[in-house]
mmCIF file of C-alpha atoms and ligand atoms in Angstrom:
data_model
loop_
_atom_site.group_PDB
_atom_site.id
_atom_site.type_symbol
_atom_site.label_atom_id
_atom_site.label_comp_id
_atom_site.label_asym_id
_atom_site.label_seq_id
_atom_site.Cartn_x
_atom_site.Cartn_y
_atom_site.Cartn_z
ATOM 1 C CA MET X 1 -46.281 31.136 4.724
ATOM 2 C CA SER X 2 -45.433 34.809 4.783
ATOM 3 C CA LYS X 3 -46.386 36.793 7.885
ATOM 4 C CA LYS X 4 -49.465 39.035 7.796
ATOM 5 C CA LEU X 5 -48.392 42.594 7.008
ATOM 6 C CA TYR X 6 -49.699 45.945 8.218
ATOM 7 C CA PHE X 7 -49.275 49.164 6.261
ATOM 8 C CA GLY X 8 -50.675 52.453 7.405
ATOM 9 C CA THR X 9 -50.312 56.165 7.309
ATOM 10 C CA ASN X 10 -51.116 59.043 9.614
ATOM 11 C CA LEU X 11 -52.070 62.130 7.632
ATOM 12 C CA LYS X 12 -51.204 64.405 10.593
ATOM 13 C CA MET X 13 -52.461 67.991 10.078
ATOM 14 C CA TYR X 14 -52.307 67.669 6.299
ATOM 15 C CA LYS X 15 -54.964 67.011 3.651
ATOM 16 C CA ASN X 16 -58.359 68.695 3.840
ATOM 17 C CA ILE X 17 -61.619 66.812 3.334
ATOM 18 C CA ALA X 18 -61.482 66.732 -0.473
ATOM 19 C CA ASP X 19 -57.815 65.699 -0.546
ATOM 20 C CA THR X 20 -58.404 62.964 2.023
ATOM 21 C CA VAL X 21 -61.332 61.496 0.098
ATOM 22 C CA SER X 22 -59.427 61.557 -3.163
ATOM 23 C CA PHE X 23 -56.370 59.968 -1.495
ATOM 24 C CA LEU X 24 -58.549 57.182 -0.055
ATOM 25 C CA ASN X 25 -60.340 56.593 -3.347
ATOM 26 C CA ASP X 26 -57.004 56.341 -5.172
ATOM 27 C CA LEU X 27 -55.362 54.157 -2.546
ATOM 28 C CA THR X 28 -58.228 51.681 -2.377
ATOM 29 C CA ALA X 29 -58.375 51.511 -6.185
ATOM 30 C CA TYR X 30 -54.627 50.875 -6.510
ATOM 31 C CA THR X 31 -54.617 48.221 -3.801
ATOM 32 C CA GLU X 32 -57.965 46.553 -4.534
ATOM 33 C CA ASP X 33 -56.397 43.280 -5.691
ATOM 34 C CA LEU X 34 -54.237 42.841 -2.588
ATOM 35 C CA GLY X 35 -55.737 40.154 -0.327
ATOM 36 C CA ARG X 36 -56.852 41.698 2.965
ATOM 37 C CA GLU X 37 -56.161 38.388 4.699
ATOM 38 C CA GLU X 38 -52.463 38.975 4.078
ATOM 39 C CA ILE X 39 -52.326 42.765 4.156
ATOM 40 C CA GLU X 40 -54.066 45.181 6.509
ATOM 41 C CA LEU X 41 -54.186 48.710 5.226
ATOM 42 C CA PHE X 42 -55.048 51.653 7.475
ATOM 43 C CA VAL X 43 -55.268 55.406 7.145
ATOM 44 C CA ILE X 44 -55.597 57.957 9.938
ATOM 45 C CA PRO X 45 -56.995 61.240 8.586
ATOM 46 C CA SER X 46 -57.779 64.509 10.362
ATOM 47 C CA TYR X 47 -60.906 64.584 12.521
ATOM 48 C CA THR X 48 -62.695 66.928 10.130
ATOM 49 C CA SER X 49 -62.187 64.519 7.204
ATOM 50 C CA LEU X 50 -63.469 61.451 9.039
ATOM 51 C CA PRO X 51 -67.227 61.830 8.366
ATOM 52 C CA ASP X 52 -66.512 61.912 4.612
ATOM 53 C CA ALA X 53 -63.709 59.367 4.775
ATOM 54 C CA VAL X 54 -66.022 56.709 6.215
ATOM 55 C CA LYS X 55 -68.386 57.139 3.249
ATOM 56 C CA ILE X 56 -65.924 56.249 0.486
ATOM 57 C CA GLU X 57 -66.991 53.598 -1.987
ATOM 58 C CA ARG X 58 -64.396 50.952 -1.092
ATOM 59 C CA ARG X 59 -64.585 51.537 2.664
ATOM 60 C CA HIS X 60 -64.180 47.800 3.366
ATOM 61 C CA LEU X 61 -60.661 47.840 1.926
ATOM 62 C CA VAL X 62 -59.162 50.226 4.450
ATOM 63 C CA HIS X 63 -59.238 50.541 8.215
ATOM 64 C CA LEU X 64 -59.857 54.107 9.265
ATOM 65 C CA GLY X 65 -58.754 55.624 12.509
ATOM 66 C CA ALA X 66 -58.557 58.782 14.597
ATOM 67 C CA GLN X 67 -55.296 60.498 15.497
ATOM 68 C CA ASN X 68 -56.195 60.909 19.153
ATOM 69 C CA MET X 69 -59.091 60.490 21.576
ATOM 70 C CA GLY X 70 -60.218 61.746 24.956
ATOM 71 C CA TRP X 71 -60.636 58.913 27.458
ATOM 72 C CA GLU X 72 -63.940 59.961 29.031
ATOM 73 C CA ASP X 73 -67.269 59.273 27.351
ATOM 74 C CA GLN X 74 -68.469 62.834 27.942
ATOM 75 C CA GLY X 75 -67.965 65.759 30.260
ATOM 76 C CA GLN X 76 -66.344 69.116 30.755
ATOM 77 C CA PHE X 77 -63.411 68.496 28.413
ATOM 78 C CA THR X 78 -63.390 71.363 25.943
ATOM 79 C CA GLY X 79 -61.662 70.518 22.700
ATOM 80 C CA GLU X 80 -61.596 66.761 23.257
ATOM 81 C CA ILE X 81 -63.278 64.083 21.104
ATOM 82 C CA SER X 82 -64.859 61.207 23.000
ATOM 83 C CA PRO X 83 -64.860 57.497 22.132
ATOM 84 C CA LEU X 84 -68.644 57.658 21.735
ATOM 85 C CA MET X 85 -68.261 60.353 19.077
ATOM 86 C CA LEU X 86 -65.733 58.241 17.196
ATOM 87 C CA LYS X 87 -68.000 55.220 17.503
ATOM 88 C CA GLU X 88 -70.742 57.132 15.721
ATOM 89 C CA LEU X 89 -68.430 57.179 12.703
ATOM 90 C CA ARG X 90 -67.799 53.424 12.949
ATOM 91 C CA LEU X 91 -64.057 53.888 12.989
ATOM 92 C CA ASP X 92 -61.809 50.858 13.322
ATOM 93 C CA LEU X 93 -58.910 52.205 15.284
ATOM 94 C CA VAL X 94 -57.558 54.961 17.438
ATOM 95 C CA MET X 95 -53.930 56.022 17.435
ATOM 96 C CA ILE X 96 -52.612 56.731 20.909
ATOM 97 C CA GLY X 97 -49.420 58.462 21.960
ATOM 98 C CA HIS X 98 -47.978 59.501 18.616
ATOM 99 C CA SER X 99 -44.629 61.195 19.163
ATOM 100 C CA GLU X 100 -46.103 64.587 18.307
ATOM 101 C CA ARG X 101 -48.815 64.114 20.956
ATOM 102 C CA ARG X 102 -46.245 63.076 23.546
ATOM 103 C CA HIS X 103 -43.627 65.697 22.774
ATOM 104 C CA THR X 104 -45.390 68.713 21.263
ATOM 105 C CA PHE X 105 -48.498 68.362 23.424
ATOM 106 C CA ARG X 106 -46.803 66.873 26.496
ATOM 107 C CA GLU X 107 -48.979 63.787 26.899
ATOM 108 C CA THR X 108 -47.770 61.305 29.501
ATOM 109 C CA ASP X 109 -47.611 57.526 29.581
ATOM 110 C CA TYR X 110 -50.356 57.572 32.214
ATOM 111 C CA GLU X 111 -52.670 59.490 29.888
ATOM 112 C CA GLU X 112 -51.858 57.137 27.016
ATOM 113 C CA ASN X 113 -52.821 54.252 29.302
ATOM 114 C CA LEU X 114 -56.228 55.820 30.042
ATOM 115 C CA LYS X 115 -56.781 56.257 26.312
ATOM 116 C CA VAL X 116 -55.725 52.679 25.514
ATOM 117 C CA LEU X 117 -58.108 51.272 28.116
ATOM 118 C CA SER X 118 -60.939 53.495 26.948
ATOM 119 C CA ALA X 119 -60.367 52.682 23.247
ATOM 120 C CA LEU X 120 -60.313 48.942 23.952
ATOM 121 C CA SER X 121 -63.382 49.051 26.149
ATOM 122 C CA HIS X 122 -65.248 50.705 23.267
ATOM 123 C CA GLY X 123 -64.134 48.050 20.807
ATOM 124 C CA PHE X 124 -61.550 50.021 18.846
ATOM 125 C CA THR X 125 -58.163 48.692 17.872
ATOM 126 C CA ALA X 126 -55.680 50.691 19.956
ATOM 127 C CA LEU X 127 -52.537 51.625 18.037
ATOM 128 C CA LEU X 128 -50.077 52.549 20.771
ATOM 129 C CA CYS X 129 -47.079 54.526 19.500
ATOM 130 C CA ILE X 130 -43.835 54.433 21.416
ATOM 131 C CA GLY X 131 -40.327 55.722 20.836
ATOM 132 C CA GLU X 132 -37.276 57.154 22.555
ATOM 133 C CA THR X 133 -35.919 60.667 22.035
ATOM 134 C CA GLU X 134 -32.455 61.433 20.693
ATOM 135 C CA GLN X 135 -31.362 62.392 24.183
ATOM 136 C CA GLU X 136 -32.638 59.164 25.719
ATOM 137 C CA LYS X 137 -30.745 57.266 23.024
ATOM 138 C CA GLU X 138 -27.556 59.175 23.813
ATOM 139 C CA PHE X 139 -27.927 58.389 27.509
ATOM 140 C CA GLY X 140 -28.307 54.701 26.665
ATOM 141 C CA VAL X 141 -31.811 54.312 28.081
ATOM 142 C CA SER X 142 -33.744 53.556 24.878
ATOM 143 C CA GLU X 143 -34.678 50.063 25.994
ATOM 144 C CA GLU X 144 -35.837 51.185 29.429
ATOM 145 C CA VAL X 145 -37.914 53.965 27.867
ATOM 146 C CA LEU X 146 -39.625 51.637 25.387
ATOM 147 C CA ARG X 147 -40.229 49.030 28.063
ATOM 148 C CA SER X 148 -41.878 51.530 30.381
ATOM 149 C CA GLN X 149 -43.941 53.041 27.560
ATOM 150 C CA ILE X 150 -45.244 49.527 26.833
ATOM 151 C CA LYS X 151 -45.728 48.565 30.481
ATOM 152 C CA ILE X 152 -47.511 51.758 31.477
ATOM 153 C CA GLY X 153 -49.358 52.179 28.172
ATOM 154 C CA LEU X 154 -50.793 48.654 28.347
ATOM 155 C CA HIS X 155 -51.259 48.473 32.109
ATOM 156 C CA GLY X 156 -54.585 46.811 32.905
ATOM 157 C CA VAL X 157 -55.118 45.452 29.377
ATOM 158 C CA THR X 158 -56.563 41.945 29.618
ATOM 159 C CA ALA X 159 -55.515 38.930 27.573
ATOM 160 C CA ASP X 160 -58.931 39.079 25.869
ATOM 161 C CA GLN X 161 -58.336 42.653 24.759
ATOM 162 C CA LEU X 162 -54.828 42.053 23.469
ATOM 163 C CA GLY X 163 -56.096 40.957 20.048
ATOM 164 C CA LYS X 164 -57.029 44.582 19.449
ATOM 165 C CA VAL X 165 -53.667 46.079 20.372
ATOM 166 C CA TRP X 166 -51.106 47.130 17.770
ATOM 167 C CA ILE X 167 -47.828 48.810 18.652
ATOM 168 C CA ALA X 168 -45.867 51.195 16.445
ATOM 169 C CA TYR X 169 -42.233 51.821 17.331
ATOM 170 C CA GLU X 170 -41.246 55.229 16.042
ATOM 171 C CA PRO X 171 -37.966 56.601 17.387
ATOM 172 C CA VAL X 172 -38.564 60.324 17.917
ATOM 173 C CA TRP X 173 -35.257 61.150 16.204
ATOM 174 C CA SER X 174 -36.349 59.292 13.080
ATOM 175 C CA ILE X 175 -39.667 61.061 12.491
ATOM 176 C CA GLY X 176 -40.356 63.858 10.049
ATOM 177 C CA VAL X 177 -38.352 66.123 7.754
ATOM 178 C CA ASN X 178 -35.389 66.307 10.130
ATOM 179 C CA GLY X 179 -35.506 62.618 11.010
ATOM 180 C CA THR X 180 -32.855 59.993 10.331
ATOM 181 C CA PRO X 181 -34.314 56.561 9.666
ATOM 182 C CA ALA X 182 -33.250 53.835 12.082
ATOM 183 C CA THR X 183 -30.932 51.286 10.525
ATOM 184 C CA PRO X 184 -32.412 47.817 10.072
ATOM 185 C CA GLU X 185 -29.955 46.566 12.751
ATOM 186 C CA TYR X 186 -31.174 49.138 15.259
ATOM 187 C CA ALA X 187 -34.844 48.513 14.446
ATOM 188 C CA ALA X 188 -34.300 44.737 14.651
ATOM 189 C CA HIS X 189 -32.721 45.054 18.088
ATOM 190 C CA MET X 190 -35.536 47.204 19.474
ATOM 191 C CA HIS X 191 -38.290 45.113 17.938
ATOM 192 C CA LYS X 192 -36.807 41.961 19.444
ATOM 193 C CA MET X 193 -36.726 43.635 22.845
ATOM 194 C CA MET X 194 -40.319 44.824 22.380
ATOM 195 C CA ARG X 195 -41.437 41.316 21.465
ATOM 196 C CA GLU X 196 -39.710 39.894 24.554
ATOM 197 C CA THR X 197 -41.392 42.530 26.687
ATOM 198 C CA MET X 198 -44.811 41.655 25.251
ATOM 199 C CA VAL X 199 -44.260 37.949 25.860
ATOM 200 C CA SER X 200 -43.060 38.559 29.402
ATOM 201 C CA LEU X 201 -46.191 40.628 30.103
ATOM 202 C CA PHE X 202 -48.815 38.593 28.273
ATOM 203 C CA GLY X 203 -47.335 35.160 27.576
ATOM 204 C CA ASP X 204 -47.918 33.579 24.169
ATOM 205 C CA ALA X 205 -50.585 36.150 23.280
ATOM 206 C CA GLY X 206 -47.872 38.805 23.422
ATOM 207 C CA ALA X 207 -46.150 37.112 20.502
ATOM 208 C CA GLU X 208 -49.168 37.779 18.284
ATOM 209 C CA VAL X 209 -49.432 41.548 18.754
ATOM 210 C CA PRO X 210 -48.443 43.348 15.543
ATOM 211 C CA LEU X 211 -45.305 45.457 15.970
ATOM 212 C CA LEU X 212 -44.934 48.161 13.330
ATOM 213 C CA TYR X 213 -41.905 50.295 12.565
ATOM 214 C CA GLY X 214 -42.285 53.987 11.696
ATOM 215 C CA GLY X 215 -40.067 57.033 11.236
ATOM 216 C CA SER X 216 -38.754 58.137 7.827
ATOM 217 C CA VAL X 217 -39.851 54.935 6.136
ATOM 218 C CA ASN X 218 -39.291 55.531 2.413
ATOM 219 C CA PRO X 219 -39.011 53.578 -0.841
ATOM 220 C CA GLY X 220 -35.297 53.073 -0.197
ATOM 221 C CA ASN X 221 -35.537 51.438 3.231
ATOM 222 C CA ALA X 222 -39.017 49.882 3.411
ATOM 223 C CA GLU X 223 -37.968 46.468 2.135
ATOM 224 C CA SER X 224 -35.007 46.147 4.503
ATOM 225 C CA LEU X 225 -37.251 46.998 7.488
ATOM 226 C CA ILE X 226 -40.335 44.917 6.678
ATOM 227 C CA VAL X 227 -38.351 41.683 6.319
ATOM 228 C CA LEU X 228 -37.055 41.870 9.909
ATOM 229 C CA PRO X 229 -38.344 38.985 12.056
ATOM 230 C CA ASN X 230 -40.243 41.074 14.624
ATOM 231 C CA VAL X 231 -41.462 43.768 12.256
ATOM 232 C CA ASP X 232 -45.057 43.102 11.178
ATOM 233 C CA GLY X 233 -45.735 46.333 9.423
ATOM 234 C CA LEU X 234 -44.725 49.830 8.425
ATOM 235 C CA PHE X 235 -46.254 53.046 9.687
ATOM 236 C CA VAL X 236 -45.452 55.631 7.082
ATOM 237 C CA GLY X 237 -45.764 59.403 7.037
ATOM 238 C CA ARG X 238 -44.530 61.541 4.149
ATOM 239 C CA ALA X 239 -43.691 58.665 1.810
ATOM 240 C CA ALA X 240 -47.307 57.454 1.886
ATOM 241 C CA TRP X 241 -49.193 60.647 1.194
ATOM 242 C CA ASN X 242 -49.215 60.046 -2.529
ATOM 243 C CA ALA X 243 -51.441 57.011 -3.105
ATOM 244 C CA GLU X 244 -49.501 55.721 -6.088
ATOM 245 C CA ALA X 245 -46.178 55.931 -4.246
ATOM 246 C CA PHE X 246 -47.676 54.245 -1.178
ATOM 247 C CA ASN X 247 -49.087 51.455 -3.337
ATOM 248 C CA THR X 248 -45.628 50.867 -4.832
ATOM 249 C CA LEU X 249 -44.020 50.830 -1.393
ATOM 250 C CA ILE X 250 -46.602 48.316 -0.135
ATOM 251 C CA ARG X 251 -46.165 45.986 -3.109
ATOM 252 C CA LYS X 252 -42.369 46.068 -2.983
ATOM 253 C CA SER X 253 -42.419 45.416 0.759
ATOM 254 C CA ALA X 254 -44.830 42.508 0.395
ATOM 255 C CA ALA X 255 -42.721 41.061 -2.422
ATOM 256 C CA ALA X 256 -39.575 41.311 -0.288
ATOM 257 C CA CYS X 257 -41.306 39.345 2.490
ATOM 258 C CA ALA X 258 -42.627 36.741 0.072
ATOM 259 C CA ALA X 259 -39.139 36.286 -1.384
ATOM 260 C CA LYS X 260 -37.752 35.733 2.106
ATOM 261 C CA ALA X 261 -40.442 33.305 3.286
HETATM 262 P P1 LIG F 1 -42.474 60.192 8.607
HETATM 263 O O1 LIG F 1 -43.558 60.213 9.758
HETATM 264 O O2 LIG F 1 -42.597 58.871 7.891
HETATM 265 O O3 LIG F 1 -42.825 61.350 7.732
HETATM 266 O O4 LIG F 1 -41.121 60.337 9.264
HETATM 267 C C1 LIG F 1 -43.758 59.092 10.559
HETATM 268 C C2 LIG F 1 -44.787 59.340 11.624
HETATM 269 O O5 LIG F 1 -44.846 60.418 12.219
HETATM 270 O O6 LIG F 1 -45.584 58.423 11.918
#
C-alpha cells in the first residue's frame, strides 16, 4: 500500500479574504474525489481570512490552520493571538516556527517549544517547521541544527501527544523567490536523519510522525521529492497558490508514489 500523503500550503501575507475563500472553494472542488484517507490537504491562510475560510462549503475536505500563535491563553501580549481565540474558529492546526518567523521575527527554539506545547494541550495539530540556514550548511552543522530544533521544539511532548505532531523540513536557503530547491539526495539524507532522531526520542511512535519537505517545491521537482522513503508530504508555497496548479501537483505526486509502491 502507498504511504499516506500530506499536501499543504502556507499563504503567508498574500491573499485577502475574498481571494482566500475563492482559492479554498476552487481547491476543494478540484480535489473532491481524492480520498482523504490517503491524502491530507491543508491550507494556512492569513489570520484575517480565517473566520471566512472556516465557513466554506466543503470545509471537511481541507484542514485549516493558523500561521502562528501566542502560547499563553490570555494576558498582556499586545498583537498576539491566543490558542483560545483560534479554538473559537475550530481550526485544525497551528504552524510553528516557519523560517520567516524564526529569521525575520527572531523567534527562538525555546519559544517554538512553548508554542508546540500550548498548541498540543489545546488539541491542535502542531506543524513544527525546521531548517538550517545557508551559513549553517556551509559550516557543516545542518544535522546538528535540525536535531536541536527537533529536540528543543518537541521537548516535553508526551507519547500520547505525538499523534498530533507534524514536522516540515524547509531549508532556509531553499525558500522563496531567491531559494534553490534541495536536491532529492540532500532532502533524502536530512529526512533519514530526522526520522532517526524522532525514533531515538520517541521510539516506534517517532516513526509515525509525518515528515514534510518544503522550500521551492514546484511541478518539476515534486514527484522526485515525494517518492523519497522518509518524505510523507510536501509543504508548498508559491507553486500552490493557484488551485488548479496545486491540484495538478498533488495528483502527479500521488501518482508517482502509487507507481513506486
Ligand atoms: P516556497 O515557500 O515554496 O515559495 O519556496 C515555501 C515555504 O515558505 O513554506
